[in-house]
Amino acid sequence: TTNLKVNLHTIDLAELEQLIQSWGHQKYRAKQVLQWVRDQGVSDFQDMNNIPKKLRADLQKYAKIGNLVLAVENVSRDGTRKRAYELHDGQLIESVLMPYEDGRNTA
């Protein structure tokens, strides 16, 4: 069996409301969750401090925020960050963020 999680960046409000209610939570929580993800840019369910712990646990189990999973991160002495992200199909993509002394960052 495949463990497919709902993507909180792509689900619509009505569908999330229905899903959250099926988990035993109040409908209005769906709007709060989407505000955290879409408006506040939260990437960790534990940062949603006005969401009950039980709902955060359900979200952790049944939902995801985005499609990328950080697989590896290496940070060098100069602050350069090299990351490998795992896609839903197991393939990896890499990124590099290079900071400069004048405050710029280049990816």
PDB file of C-alpha atoms in Angstrom:
ATOM      1  CA  THR A   1       0.000   0.000   0.000  1.00  0.00           C
ATOM      2  CA  THR A   2       1.129   3.517  -0.781  1.00  0.00           C
ATOM      3  CA  ASN A   3       1.013   6.105   1.987  1.00  0.00           C
ATOM      4  CA  LEU A   4      -0.327   9.096   0.061  1.00  0.00           C
ATOM      5  CA  LYS A   5      -0.563  12.294   2.057  1.00  0.00           C
ATOM      6  CA  VAL A   6      -2.749  15.241   1.136  1.00  0.00           C
ATOM      7  CA  ASN A   7      -0.731  18.257  -0.052  1.00  0.00           C
ATOM      8  CA  LEU A   8      -1.770  21.353   1.904  1.00  0.00           C
ATOM      9  CA  HIS A   9      -0.547  23.629  -0.893  1.00  0.00           C
ATOM     10  CA  THR A  10      -2.953  22.144  -3.435  1.00  0.00           C
ATOM     11  CA  ILE A  11      -6.055  21.049  -1.487  1.00  0.00           C
ATOM     12  CA  ASP A  12      -9.013  23.443  -1.551  1.00  0.00           C
ATOM     13  CA  LEU A  13     -10.653  24.743   1.608  1.00  0.00           C
ATOM     14  CA  ALA A  14     -13.896  22.761   1.264  1.00  0.00           C
ATOM     15  CA  GLU A  15     -12.025  19.484   0.792  1.00  0.00           C
ATOM     16  CA  LEU A  16      -9.753  20.169   3.778  1.00  0.00           C
ATOM     17  CA  GLU A  17     -12.761  21.115   5.918  1.00  0.00           C
ATOM     18  CA  GLN A  18     -14.378  17.780   5.107  1.00  0.00           C
ATOM     19  CA  LEU A  19     -11.155  15.876   5.763  1.00  0.00           C
ATOM     20  CA  ILE A  20     -10.477  17.579   9.095  1.00  0.00           C
ATOM     21  CA  GLN A  21     -14.057  16.907  10.203  1.00  0.00           C
ATOM     22  CA  SER A  22     -13.623  13.230   9.276  1.00  0.00           C
ATOM     23  CA  TRP A  23     -10.701  13.164  11.737  1.00  0.00           C
ATOM     24  CA  GLY A  24     -13.023  14.491  14.474  1.00  0.00           C
ATOM     25  CA  HIS A  25     -11.945  18.140  14.469  1.00  0.00           C
ATOM     26  CA  GLN A  26     -13.976  21.305  13.998  1.00  0.00           C
ATOM     27  CA  LYS A  27     -14.469  22.606  10.447  1.00  0.00           C
ATOM     28  CA  TYR A  28     -13.005  26.066  11.128  1.00  0.00           C
ATOM     29  CA  ARG A  29      -9.603  24.513  11.848  1.00  0.00           C
ATOM     30  CA  ALA A  30      -9.116  23.947   8.105  1.00  0.00           C
ATOM     31  CA  LYS A  31      -9.013  27.687   7.449  1.00  0.00           C
ATOM     32  CA  GLN A  32      -6.483  28.148  10.264  1.00  0.00           C
ATOM     33  CA  VAL A  33      -4.264  25.396   8.849  1.00  0.00           C
ATOM     34  CA  LEU A  34      -4.321  26.906   5.359  1.00  0.00           C
ATOM     35  CA  GLN A  35      -3.500  30.346   6.776  1.00  0.00           C
ATOM     36  CA  TRP A  36      -0.425  28.874   8.470  1.00  0.00           C
ATOM     37  CA  VAL A  37       0.720  27.110   5.312  1.00  0.00           C
ATOM     38  CA  ARG A  38      -0.220  29.572   2.588  1.00  0.00           C
ATOM     39  CA  ASP A  39      -0.067  32.949   4.344  1.00  0.00           C
ATOM     40  CA  GLN A  40       2.573  32.406   7.042  1.00  0.00           C
ATOM     41  CA  GLY A  41       4.782  29.986   5.081  1.00  0.00           C
ATOM     42  CA  VAL A  42       5.017  27.441   7.910  1.00  0.00           C
ATOM     43  CA  SER A  43       6.791  24.210   6.969  1.00  0.00           C
ATOM     44  CA  ASP A  44       6.487  22.395  10.317  1.00  0.00           C
ATOM     45  CA  PHE A  45       3.128  21.451  11.832  1.00  0.00           C
ATOM     46  CA  GLN A  46       4.532  22.004  15.330  1.00  0.00           C
ATOM     47  CA  ASP A  47       4.871  25.735  14.563  1.00  0.00           C
ATOM     48  CA  MET A  48       1.068  26.038  14.256  1.00  0.00           C
ATOM     49  CA  ASN A  49       0.649  27.228  17.829  1.00  0.00           C
ATOM     50  CA  ASN A  50      -3.130  27.823  17.708  1.00  0.00           C
ATOM     51  CA  ILE A  51      -3.843  24.326  16.365  1.00  0.00           C
ATOM     52  CA  PRO A  52      -4.556  21.564  18.932  1.00  0.00           C
ATOM     53  CA  LYS A  53      -1.806  18.959  19.390  1.00  0.00           C
ATOM     54  CA  LYS A  54      -4.125  16.145  18.267  1.00  0.00           C
ATOM     55  CA  LEU A  55      -4.838  17.917  14.968  1.00  0.00           C
ATOM     56  CA  ARG A  56      -1.137  18.640  14.467  1.00  0.00           C
ATOM     57  CA  ALA A  57      -0.464  14.922  14.994  1.00  0.00           C
ATOM     58  CA  ASP A  58      -3.162  14.029  12.449  1.00  0.00           C
ATOM     59  CA  LEU A  59      -1.700  16.503   9.967  1.00  0.00           C
ATOM     60  CA  GLN A  60       1.761  14.999  10.472  1.00  0.00           C
ATOM     61  CA  LYS A  61       0.338  11.552   9.752  1.00  0.00           C
ATOM     62  CA  TYR A  62      -2.010  12.332   6.854  1.00  0.00           C
ATOM     63  CA  ALA A  63      -0.810  15.580   5.257  1.00  0.00           C
ATOM     64  CA  LYS A  64       2.296  17.223   3.871  1.00  0.00           C
ATOM     65  CA  ILE A  65       3.374  20.766   3.218  1.00  0.00           C
ATOM     66  CA  GLY A  66       4.642  20.813  -0.353  1.00  0.00           C
ATOM     67  CA  ASN A  67       6.205  18.092  -2.441  1.00  0.00           C
ATOM     68  CA  LEU A  68       9.874  18.194  -1.477  1.00  0.00           C
ATOM     69  CA  VAL A  69      11.456  16.323   1.405  1.00  0.00           C
ATOM     70  CA  LEU A  70      14.897  17.452   2.551  1.00  0.00           C
ATOM     71  CA  ALA A  71      17.116  14.360   2.242  1.00  0.00           C
ATOM     72  CA  VAL A  72      20.583  15.833   2.850  1.00  0.00           C
ATOM     73  CA  GLU A  73      21.997  19.221   3.804  1.00  0.00           C
ATOM     74  CA  ASN A  74      25.645  20.210   3.988  1.00  0.00           C
ATOM     75  CA  VAL A  75      26.765  23.657   5.160  1.00  0.00           C
ATOM     76  CA  SER A  76      30.318  24.750   4.422  1.00  0.00           C
ATOM     77  CA  ARG A  77      32.432  27.183   6.455  1.00  0.00           C
ATOM     78  CA  ASP A  78      31.574  30.086   4.150  1.00  0.00           C
ATOM     79  CA  GLY A  79      27.832  29.484   4.713  1.00  0.00           C
ATOM     80  CA  THR A  80      27.127  27.808   1.385  1.00  0.00           C
ATOM     81  CA  ARG A  81      24.245  25.361   1.749  1.00  0.00           C
ATOM     82  CA  LYS A  82      24.061  22.313  -0.479  1.00  0.00           C
ATOM     83  CA  ARG A  83      20.811  20.396  -0.255  1.00  0.00           C
ATOM     84  CA  ALA A  84      19.333  17.296  -1.868  1.00  0.00           C
ATOM     85  CA  TYR A  85      15.545  17.036  -1.921  1.00  0.00           C
ATOM     86  CA  GLU A  86      13.617  13.826  -2.474  1.00  0.00           C
ATOM     87  CA  LEU A  87      10.631  13.957  -4.800  1.00  0.00           C
ATOM     88  CA  HIS A  88       7.498  11.828  -4.421  1.00  0.00           C
ATOM     89  CA  ASP A  89       8.955   9.226  -6.807  1.00  0.00           C
ATOM     90  CA  GLY A  90      12.234   8.849  -4.875  1.00  0.00           C
ATOM     91  CA  GLN A  91      14.349  10.877  -7.302  1.00  0.00           C
ATOM     92  CA  LEU A  92      16.663  13.539  -5.874  1.00  0.00           C
ATOM     93  CA  ILE A  93      17.157  17.126  -6.962  1.00  0.00           C
ATOM     94  CA  GLU A  94      19.971  19.307  -5.670  1.00  0.00           C
ATOM     95  CA  SER A  95      20.216  22.970  -4.795  1.00  0.00           C
ATOM     96  CA  VAL A  96      23.014  25.279  -3.700  1.00  0.00           C
ATOM     97  CA  LEU A  97      22.586  28.593  -1.873  1.00  0.00           C
ATOM     98  CA  MET A  98      25.707  30.763  -1.824  1.00  0.00           C
ATOM     99  CA  PRO A  99      25.784  33.773   0.521  1.00  0.00           C
ATOM    100  CA  TYR A 100      27.916  36.812  -0.306  1.00  0.00           C
ATOM    101  CA  GLU A 101      29.436  39.402   2.034  1.00  0.00           C
ATOM    102  CA  ASP A 102      27.219  42.179   0.659  1.00  0.00           C
ATOM    103  CA  GLY A 103      24.123  40.275   1.853  1.00  0.00           C
ATOM    104  CA  ARG A 104      23.131  38.764  -1.470  1.00  0.00           C
ATOM    105  CA  ASN A 105      22.286  35.080  -1.778  1.00  0.00           C
ATOM    106  CA  THR A 106      22.609  33.219  -5.044  1.00  0.00           C
ATOM    107  CA  ALA A 107      20.940  29.903  -5.789  1.00  0.00           C
TER     108      ALA A 107
END
